[in-house]
């Protein structure tokens, strides 16, 4: 594609000096000619920057709306252990939600990562061609199910089942949320991990098989280690998705703002707190700003995990020269 | 003796491999099972609620009876609005990335921007919509604010699809146009872009399927609990199907009475998303098969 950028006399990365001869020759009419013929590059560059503008807007406005609460309760207040915005005195400690998000995410990944990697290995290394296509389509469909439907499924089917199975007073627990989140993260992890495995050059596999290794030994000892950074990237991206997931968790996690390590208790997550409480709070109140502060925490986690994942995935691509 | 040990080793290797492959297969089947369980529960519980009446009538009696018509219409408006707002920007971005950029720092910065935008949680888009579109721009909780928020959400999806589509157009097409004396823009407009349209359409379908099911971004920016009429202007609130499902599931006054209605609404949304996704998959396959340049 770089070749094309060099067409029309555009050489090198610096670009051509603007040809001003028409102006010298024809004055104003020459200027019009330049504008007519060379408007396209700067205009498209400006339009291409719209994603950056969007990202900038997000950062600016989420931070701006969060700052007042920091001024009021300070960083220490925000990282307190009690979240009780309607109490007297009100407290806005975000730790219960951070702990809730961490608990459900970790529990979800504990089964989503092994399952996702295994499914990826099956699709990339074991399955015959037709089954590969079917499995990929199923993953794609699973990834396309809206999160509110996962939440609905969890609320109507999984939560009652867990309630009976564990004899709980409510089926809406961290465990339910973890299971639903794990199912949701599975297609992301599996398809990215599959990309990573496919990126490993075939010569690696051939060399291993030529040394007498079985296909399984090759997968375990050669392909997986070679794709390692891509697999890590897939896992991190899955984690980012799980932390940022809102509707499903909101519907099944039970939403009690408590710090617990028990999966059988209800928890409230960062996303759940924002979605649940933003509708009930007055714009401009301390509570409103505190919810934006939760948004800042969430946004920072998302950007960091996303950046890390991209870096790991890029490392794999660089390693195998693609 | 040695031959015997070697044969034993070979046999063990085969057994281990068989077990390992069985486990890998089982893991993949679990994804099938999850999808199957979701489909089965929605269909078995929701199919009885489906009827023309259900799709074409308003909710009645505190939403314990009636249909989902206004939610369907609202979702349609929001999705169409989001795609209409997002598509021109996405195509322009892709044109710059694929046709005009010459590598270098700015390309990398824009790519990081697109990737980061794709990783922002949907509820954070909702917060942006609330703080910026609803509050600062003064749009209020409205169809327009919701569509704008969703447009930003699907922007990275559309950009990636459009860039891929443009990148798949062979270089010779461009060279041919240039050789005939076209300017770069003329070549892009008349040759490259038309060749990429089927691929861009795949991105549009994916964007639609994403926007149609999103709930968190419209919760504070557009969605209404209940409306007795259809939205008439861009500044009206709207009902939306995913939000309707959420509200019914968590705040319905009469669970037993509305259970089948809820599953019916969920089934409709699931059906729409699946159809749209299947459409994208088959369309993409067709494009790839036909365009063998």
XYZ file of C-alpha atoms in Angstrom:
615
model
C 0.000 0.000 0.000
C 2.958 2.284 0.547
C 3.663 2.175 -3.177
C 0.404 3.930 -3.873
C 1.232 6.700 -1.463
C 4.269 7.398 -3.598
C 2.239 7.812 -6.772
C 1.699 11.240 -8.310
C 5.148 12.380 -7.403
C 4.676 12.056 -3.629
C 8.055 10.793 -2.578
C 9.210 9.699 0.832
C 7.494 10.211 4.135
C 7.979 13.961 4.204
C 5.780 14.455 1.164
C 6.437 16.653 -1.830
C 6.960 20.366 -1.493
C 3.770 22.097 -2.511
C 3.992 23.020 -6.161
C 3.393 26.768 -6.253
C 4.149 27.298 -9.930
C 0.469 27.728 -10.931
C 0.210 30.724 -8.629
C 3.254 32.368 -10.118
C 1.954 31.668 -13.580
C -1.729 32.445 -13.222
C -2.094 34.319 -9.944
C -5.451 33.872 -8.209
C -6.677 31.358 -10.786
C -3.583 29.325 -10.054
C -4.367 29.316 -6.343
C -7.845 28.049 -7.137
C -6.301 25.261 -9.187
C -4.141 24.201 -6.265
C -7.115 24.217 -3.897
C -9.170 22.240 -6.376
C -6.566 19.597 -7.008
C -4.898 19.268 -3.641
C -7.672 19.652 -1.128
C -8.064 15.911 -0.653
C -5.055 14.995 1.465
C -5.520 17.523 4.296
C -9.303 17.025 4.341
C -9.025 13.258 4.699
C -6.317 13.624 7.304
C -8.614 15.863 9.312
C -11.500 13.401 8.997
C -9.239 10.491 9.917
C -8.431 12.220 13.177
C -12.043 11.920 14.329
C -11.281 8.803 16.392
C -8.628 10.738 18.252
C -11.088 13.554 18.811
C -13.627 11.061 20.158
C -11.051 9.567 22.496
C -10.033 13.050 23.594
C -13.664 13.981 24.299
C -14.098 10.847 26.376
C -10.982 11.491 28.441
C -11.732 15.186 28.887
C -15.371 14.914 29.877
C -15.122 11.848 32.113
C -12.213 13.444 33.984
C -13.881 16.838 34.128
C -17.036 15.432 35.668
C -15.011 13.381 38.147
C -12.800 16.184 39.447
C -15.386 17.816 41.776
C -15.732 14.651 43.874
C -11.974 14.454 44.318
C -11.996 18.022 45.516
C -14.716 17.156 47.988
C -13.589 13.841 49.458
C -10.019 13.522 48.195
C -8.279 10.506 46.789
C -8.349 8.824 50.192
C -12.112 9.196 50.372
C -12.534 7.718 46.917
C -10.487 4.668 47.841
C -12.404 4.113 51.073
C -14.046 0.816 51.931
C -17.634 2.001 52.262
C -19.957 2.938 49.420
C -23.101 4.524 50.781
C -24.034 7.559 48.690
C -27.513 7.932 50.143
C -26.454 7.490 53.778
C -25.961 10.240 56.336
C -23.102 10.985 56.289
C -22.719 9.781 52.710
C -19.573 7.869 51.831
C -18.124 7.297 48.415
C -15.453 4.639 48.873
C -14.932 2.804 45.588
C -13.058 -0.196 46.944
C -16.151 -2.456 47.236
C -16.824 -1.992 43.527
C -13.180 -2.405 42.567
C -13.105 -5.617 44.596
C -16.390 -6.741 43.043
C -15.139 -6.137 39.506
C -11.873 -7.907 40.301
C -13.606 -10.913 41.854
C -16.035 -11.607 39.028
C -13.407 -10.926 36.363
C -10.814 -13.248 37.864
C -13.365 -16.002 38.443
C -14.635 -15.630 34.883
C -11.148 -15.802 33.410
C -10.252 -18.871 35.466
C -12.431 -20.928 33.197
C -12.688 -18.719 30.109
C -8.940 -18.641 29.441
C -8.307 -22.421 29.480
C -11.492 -23.075 27.499
C -10.689 -20.285 25.072
C -7.127 -21.450 24.482
C -8.271 -25.041 24.073
C -10.942 -24.044 21.586
C -8.359 -21.968 19.731
C -5.950 -24.903 19.607
C -8.723 -27.133 18.329
C -9.712 -24.710 15.591
C -6.182 -23.798 14.547
C -4.416 -27.157 14.866
C -6.793 -30.108 15.085
C -10.104 -29.529 13.357
C -10.662 -30.444 9.726
C -11.417 -27.557 7.399
C -15.233 -27.692 7.478
C -15.381 -27.993 11.253
C -13.010 -25.060 11.534
C -15.434 -22.874 9.615
C -18.411 -24.044 11.658
C -16.625 -23.488 14.975
C -15.488 -20.039 13.926
C -19.006 -19.088 12.914
C -20.360 -20.298 16.256
C -17.796 -18.197 18.091
C -18.723 -15.213 15.957
C -22.424 -15.678 16.694
C -21.686 -16.086 20.397
C -19.658 -12.871 20.336
C -22.524 -11.096 18.589
C -25.176 -11.841 21.225
C -25.964 -8.524 22.955
C -24.904 -8.334 26.570
C -28.425 -7.578 27.761
C -29.465 -10.998 26.448
C -26.631 -12.701 28.333
C -27.870 -10.855 31.390
C -31.430 -11.908 30.696
C -30.373 -15.527 30.236
C -28.373 -15.362 33.457
C -31.233 -13.804 35.385
C -33.965 -16.123 34.122
C -32.139 -19.431 33.754
C -28.737 -19.531 35.484
C -29.548 -17.589 38.658
C -32.569 -19.723 39.646
C -30.570 -22.871 38.895
C -27.698 -21.748 41.149
C -30.124 -20.677 43.838
C -31.563 -24.184 43.986
C -28.220 -25.917 43.557
C -26.458 -24.072 46.380
C -29.523 -23.431 48.556
C -29.089 -19.647 48.493
C -31.535 -16.895 49.308
C -30.787 -15.322 45.924
C -29.220 -16.695 42.788
C -27.790 -13.310 41.859
C -24.233 -13.753 43.060
C -20.656 -13.160 42.021
C -20.587 -16.755 40.788
C -23.531 -16.237 38.440
C -21.910 -13.092 37.092
C -18.610 -14.913 36.636
C -20.189 -17.751 34.682
C -22.040 -15.378 32.376
C -18.956 -13.164 31.974
C -16.827 -16.206 31.214
C -19.205 -17.303 28.456
C -19.081 -13.775 27.073
C -15.281 -13.539 27.183
C -14.820 -16.986 25.638
C -15.332 -16.033 21.964
C -13.045 -13.000 22.276
C -10.267 -15.031 23.861
C -10.707 -17.999 21.545
C -10.711 -16.073 18.287
C -7.741 -13.874 19.237
C -5.814 -16.901 20.497
C -6.604 -18.649 17.246
C -5.133 -15.684 15.361
C -1.991 -16.003 17.486
C -1.620 -19.738 16.804
C -2.185 -19.281 13.073
C 0.512 -16.606 13.027
C 3.137 -19.208 14.003
C 4.940 -20.212 10.788
C 4.306 -23.744 9.545
C 8.026 -24.430 9.398
C 8.014 -24.601 13.224
C 5.464 -27.415 13.173
C 7.199 -29.230 10.351
C 10.532 -29.094 12.144
C 8.985 -30.467 15.307
C 7.164 -33.297 13.514
C 10.317 -34.148 11.575
C 12.030 -34.702 14.927
C 9.401 -37.326 15.718
C 7.052 -35.324 17.938
C 3.350 -36.088 17.766
C 0.903 -33.355 16.778
C -0.075 -32.871 20.420
C 3.558 -32.644 21.514
C 4.090 -30.084 18.767
C 1.160 -27.989 19.951
C 2.258 -28.150 23.557
C 6.002 -27.722 23.172
C 6.338 -25.670 19.986
C 3.240 -23.853 18.771
C 1.993 -22.646 22.147
C 5.359 -21.295 23.324
C 5.925 -19.644 19.946
C 2.525 -17.959 20.105
C 2.916 -17.087 23.769
C 2.811 -13.304 23.556
C -0.205 -13.430 21.274
C -1.972 -15.730 23.719
C -1.201 -13.351 26.578
C -2.579 -10.528 24.456
C -5.778 -12.508 23.883
C -6.158 -13.209 27.602
C -5.604 -9.558 28.526
C -8.101 -8.355 25.950
C -10.610 -10.872 27.292
C -9.964 -9.480 30.740
C -10.539 -5.929 29.516
C -13.843 -6.974 27.987
C -14.918 -8.679 31.205
C -14.092 -5.688 33.409
C -15.937 -3.286 31.126
C -19.011 -5.448 30.649
C -22.081 -3.760 32.056
C -25.569 -5.069 31.383
C -25.019 -8.752 31.988
C -23.205 -8.149 35.253
C -25.721 -5.543 36.362
C -28.537 -8.051 35.938
C -26.992 -11.066 37.666
C -24.342 -9.921 40.171
C -26.832 -8.952 42.884
C -25.337 -5.449 43.252
C -24.576 -5.422 46.995
C -21.642 -3.051 47.513
C -19.609 -5.273 49.820
C -16.034 -6.512 49.883
C -16.055 -10.278 49.871
C -14.030 -13.161 48.538
C -17.025 -15.479 48.513
C -18.402 -16.224 45.088
C -21.780 -17.089 46.566
C -22.472 -13.557 47.753
C -23.843 -10.690 45.704
C -21.347 -8.026 44.648
C -21.547 -4.681 42.894
C -19.084 -3.905 40.102
C -17.797 -0.562 38.813
C -19.931 -0.810 35.696
C -22.937 -2.024 37.675
C -22.754 0.897 40.099
C -22.674 3.455 37.291
C -25.525 1.881 35.367
C -27.634 1.288 38.464
C -27.233 4.632 40.184
C -26.748 7.212 37.441
C -30.459 7.253 36.671
C -31.400 7.900 40.275
C -29.022 10.703 41.089
C -29.355 14.431 40.460
C -27.036 15.885 37.824
C -24.235 17.819 39.498
C -24.573 16.187 42.929
C -21.582 14.686 44.718
C -23.004 11.259 43.958
C -23.149 12.098 40.232
C -19.502 13.151 40.249
C -18.520 10.089 42.280
C -20.055 7.864 39.591
C -17.928 9.646 37.009
C -14.913 8.938 39.211
C -15.806 5.243 38.936
C -15.922 5.842 35.189
C -12.383 7.243 35.310
C -11.124 4.142 37.129
C -12.882 1.953 34.581
C -11.577 3.940 31.632
C -7.993 3.820 32.892
C -8.180 0.054 33.443
C -9.640 -0.383 29.963
C -7.014 1.768 28.248
C -4.134 0.065 30.076
C -5.369 -3.481 29.384
C -6.089 -2.564 25.784
C -2.656 -1.042 25.287
C -0.940 -4.007 26.923
C -2.884 -6.463 24.793
C -2.030 -4.594 21.599
C 1.626 -4.530 22.585
C 1.739 -8.282 23.232
C -0.105 -9.022 20.011
C 2.157 -6.693 18.074
C 5.205 -8.405 19.562
C 4.092 -11.723 18.157
C 3.526 -10.194 14.730
C 6.967 -8.560 14.764
C 8.609 -11.785 15.886
C 7.262 -13.750 12.973
C 7.842 -10.971 10.520
C 4.292 -10.187 9.531
C 13.930 -55.253 23.877
C 14.738 -51.739 22.671
C 12.190 -52.077 19.904
C 9.617 -53.053 22.505
C 10.343 -49.968 24.636
C 10.170 -47.758 21.571
C 6.849 -49.238 20.509
C 5.542 -48.736 24.035
C 6.600 -45.078 23.843
C 4.864 -44.628 20.506
C 1.687 -46.134 21.865
C 1.719 -43.901 24.914
C 2.297 -40.861 22.712
C -0.750 -41.787 20.663
C -2.926 -42.302 23.729
C -1.871 -38.994 25.270
C -2.586 -37.237 22.005
C -5.997 -38.815 21.735
C -6.925 -37.714 25.245
C -5.574 -34.204 24.670
C -7.453 -33.803 21.388
C -10.636 -35.063 23.005
C -10.292 -32.360 25.663
C -9.681 -29.682 23.044
C -12.752 -30.829 21.131
C -14.806 -30.799 24.306
C -13.768 -27.218 25.035
C -14.923 -26.131 21.611
C -18.177 -28.012 22.087
C -18.751 -25.993 25.269
C -19.056 -22.878 23.123
C -21.648 -24.686 20.990
C -23.474 -25.727 24.150
C -23.547 -22.175 25.502
C -24.988 -20.859 22.263
C -27.416 -23.761 22.116
C -28.587 -23.220 25.688
C -29.241 -19.541 25.067
C -31.078 -20.199 21.812
C -33.098 -23.042 23.320
C -34.184 -21.115 26.405
C -35.262 -18.092 24.375
C -37.164 -20.121 21.816
C -38.847 -22.546 24.200
C -39.969 -19.778 26.555
C -40.549 -16.971 24.123
C -42.005 -18.491 20.985
C -45.494 -18.629 22.480
C -45.519 -14.852 22.913
C -44.649 -14.153 19.308
C -47.391 -12.963 17.045
C -48.054 -10.162 14.645
C -49.907 -8.440 17.484
C -46.824 -8.629 19.685
C -44.631 -6.946 17.105
C -47.110 -4.317 16.031
C -48.816 -3.099 19.183
C -47.948 -0.836 22.087
C -47.392 -2.180 25.615
C -50.570 -1.998 27.707
C -51.535 -2.005 31.372
C -48.214 -0.960 32.924
C -46.391 -3.033 30.317
C -47.925 -6.296 31.517
C -49.710 -6.845 28.221
C -49.396 -5.828 24.626
C -46.385 -5.695 22.375
C -43.040 -4.144 21.649
C -43.826 -1.960 18.643
C -42.437 1.350 19.962
C -39.263 -0.371 21.186
C -38.700 -1.889 17.754
C -39.232 1.450 16.049
C -36.966 3.217 18.544
C -34.186 0.680 18.078
C -34.512 1.080 14.336
C -34.193 4.871 14.551
C -31.235 4.723 16.939
C -29.371 2.156 14.860
C -30.044 3.853 11.553
C -29.026 7.196 13.019
C -25.809 5.779 14.443
C -24.802 4.172 11.154
C -25.688 7.251 9.097
C -23.624 9.469 11.389
C -20.700 7.090 11.689
C -20.326 5.732 8.167
C -19.113 8.857 6.310
C -16.519 9.562 8.984
C -15.399 5.936 9.050
C -15.028 5.725 5.279
C -13.112 9.006 5.203
C -10.807 7.763 7.963
C -10.225 4.528 6.110
C -9.549 6.370 2.860
C -6.865 8.409 4.543
C -5.315 5.397 6.313
C -5.375 3.202 3.232
C -4.871 5.630 0.350
C -3.236 8.827 1.529
C -1.107 8.094 4.590
C 2.572 7.567 4.029
C 3.353 5.703 7.228
C 5.068 7.462 10.066
C 4.061 8.720 13.462
C 0.630 10.148 12.695
C -0.619 6.859 11.234
C 0.527 5.049 14.360
C -1.151 7.638 16.584
C -4.437 7.330 14.702
C -4.289 3.540 14.827
C -3.714 3.626 18.563
C -6.679 5.977 18.774
C -8.933 3.615 16.828
C -7.829 0.593 18.860
C -8.256 2.400 22.150
C -11.696 3.626 21.162
C -12.640 0.028 20.397
C -11.561 -0.951 23.909
C -13.504 1.709 25.809
C -16.306 0.031 27.830
C -19.773 0.775 26.504
C -20.930 2.286 29.803
C -18.145 4.878 29.488
C -19.597 5.872 26.119
C -22.843 6.336 28.014
C -21.082 8.625 30.478
C -19.580 10.648 27.639
C -22.980 10.920 25.994
C -24.476 12.153 29.255
C -21.717 14.657 30.010
C -21.191 15.948 26.471
C -24.158 15.364 24.162
C -26.915 15.558 26.776
C -25.470 18.209 29.059
C -22.880 20.381 27.289
C -24.442 20.361 23.832
C -27.851 20.614 25.447
C -29.440 17.858 23.383
C -31.175 16.427 26.448
C -32.079 12.768 26.733
C -33.017 12.311 23.107
C -32.901 10.187 19.994
C -30.131 12.396 18.610
C -27.934 12.131 21.725
C -28.339 8.333 21.728
C -27.585 8.012 18.036
C -24.460 10.182 18.389
C -23.237 8.089 21.325
C -23.814 4.848 19.427
C -22.145 6.356 16.357
C -18.911 6.862 18.320
C -19.203 3.328 19.682
C -19.369 1.682 16.250
C -16.858 4.031 14.626
C -13.831 1.732 15.142
C -15.741 -1.279 13.790
C -16.653 0.596 10.630
C -13.153 2.055 10.180
C -11.502 -1.353 10.425
C -13.935 -2.947 7.985
C -13.633 -0.091 5.500
C -9.849 -0.095 5.710
C -9.744 -3.826 5.116
C -12.073 -3.441 2.142
C -9.958 -0.674 0.615
C -6.764 -2.618 1.237
C -8.195 -5.598 -0.651
C -8.554 -3.583 -3.863
C -5.600 -4.527 -6.068
C -2.903 -1.957 -6.690
C -3.295 -2.409 -10.451
C -6.755 -0.778 -10.276
C -5.180 2.391 -8.916
C -2.291 2.270 -11.333
C -4.694 1.861 -14.221
C -6.683 4.900 -13.173
C -3.561 7.000 -12.672
C -2.157 5.891 -16.012
C -5.323 7.204 -17.647
C -4.566 10.591 -16.146
C -6.888 10.586 -13.126
C -5.891 12.573 -10.071
C -5.565 10.572 -6.909
C -8.948 11.648 -5.579
C -10.568 10.918 -8.922
C -9.039 7.444 -8.889
C -10.217 6.831 -5.319
C -13.713 8.108 -6.032
C -14.351 6.357 -9.304
C -12.313 3.164 -9.055
C -11.081 2.241 -5.571
C -14.137 3.165 -3.513
C -16.713 1.486 -5.781
C -14.638 -1.705 -5.725
C -14.544 -1.606 -1.935
C -18.256 -1.010 -1.361
C -19.244 -4.660 -0.844
C -16.555 -4.986 1.834
C -17.614 -1.740 3.481
C -21.155 -3.100 3.571
C -19.935 -6.028 5.688
C -18.697 -3.472 8.195
C -22.050 -1.689 8.117
C -23.840 -4.948 8.910
C -21.484 -5.637 11.811
C -22.005 -2.083 13.054
C -25.774 -2.532 12.871
C -25.646 -5.757 14.850
C -23.562 -4.091 17.523
C -25.614 -0.897 17.756
C -28.960 -2.686 17.816
C -28.156 -4.624 20.984
C -26.261 -2.028 22.987
C -27.988 -0.933 26.181
C -25.480 0.812 28.426
C -24.688 3.718 26.041
C -28.354 4.664 25.591
C -29.491 4.242 29.192
C -28.716 7.836 30.148
C -28.744 9.392 26.703
C -31.859 8.299 24.844
C -33.888 5.507 26.365
C -37.333 5.922 27.826
C -38.953 3.491 30.227
C -42.268 3.815 28.454
C -43.699 5.998 25.690
C -47.319 6.133 24.685
C -46.466 7.349 21.185
C -43.699 6.971 18.658
C -40.827 9.472 18.649
C -41.590 12.307 16.251
C -38.512 14.496 16.375
C -34.814 14.008 17.028
C -35.206 15.540 20.470
C -37.779 12.986 21.634
C -36.858 10.206 24.011
C -37.240 6.741 22.517
C -37.970 3.265 23.729
C -35.385 0.735 22.605
C -35.677 -3.041 22.518
C -32.590 -3.924 24.611
C -33.497 -1.350 27.252
C -37.074 -2.573 27.227
C -35.842 -6.119 27.895
C -33.660 -4.875 30.738
C -36.461 -2.876 32.341
C -38.973 -5.684 32.013
C -36.562 -8.210 33.492
C -35.524 -6.126 36.482
C -38.476 -3.887 37.286
C -41.576 -5.605 36.008
C -44.391 -5.349 38.542
C -45.747 -8.783 37.734
C -43.111 -11.362 36.963
C -45.350 -14.360 36.304
C -47.696 -12.485 34.076
C -44.961 -10.956 31.952
C -42.508 -13.846 31.796
C -43.457 -15.001 28.335
C -43.622 -11.395 27.103
C -40.071 -10.887 28.344
C -38.792 -14.010 26.658
C -40.676 -12.987 23.535
C -38.922 -9.610 23.452
C -35.560 -11.278 24.104
C -36.216 -13.778 21.336
C -37.022 -10.987 18.889
C -33.769 -9.179 19.697
C -31.751 -12.381 19.537
C -33.378 -13.308 16.238
C -32.631 -9.913 14.739
C -28.995 -9.934 15.840
C -28.463 -13.514 14.648
C -30.039 -12.768 11.284
C -27.946 -9.651 10.834
C -24.776 -11.521 11.833
C -25.533 -14.459 9.567
C -26.171 -11.919 6.842
C -22.728 -10.430 7.430
C -21.064 -13.852 7.349
C -22.732 -15.020 4.136
C -22.325 -11.629 2.488
C -18.628 -11.593 3.327
C -18.171 -15.096 1.965
C -19.942 -14.074 -1.236
C -17.818 -10.964 -1.641
C -14.626 -12.936 -1.137
C -15.694 -15.618 -3.582
C -16.791 -13.237 -6.289
C -14.002 -10.719 -6.103
C -11.102 -12.839 -7.249
C -9.056 -10.103 -8.801
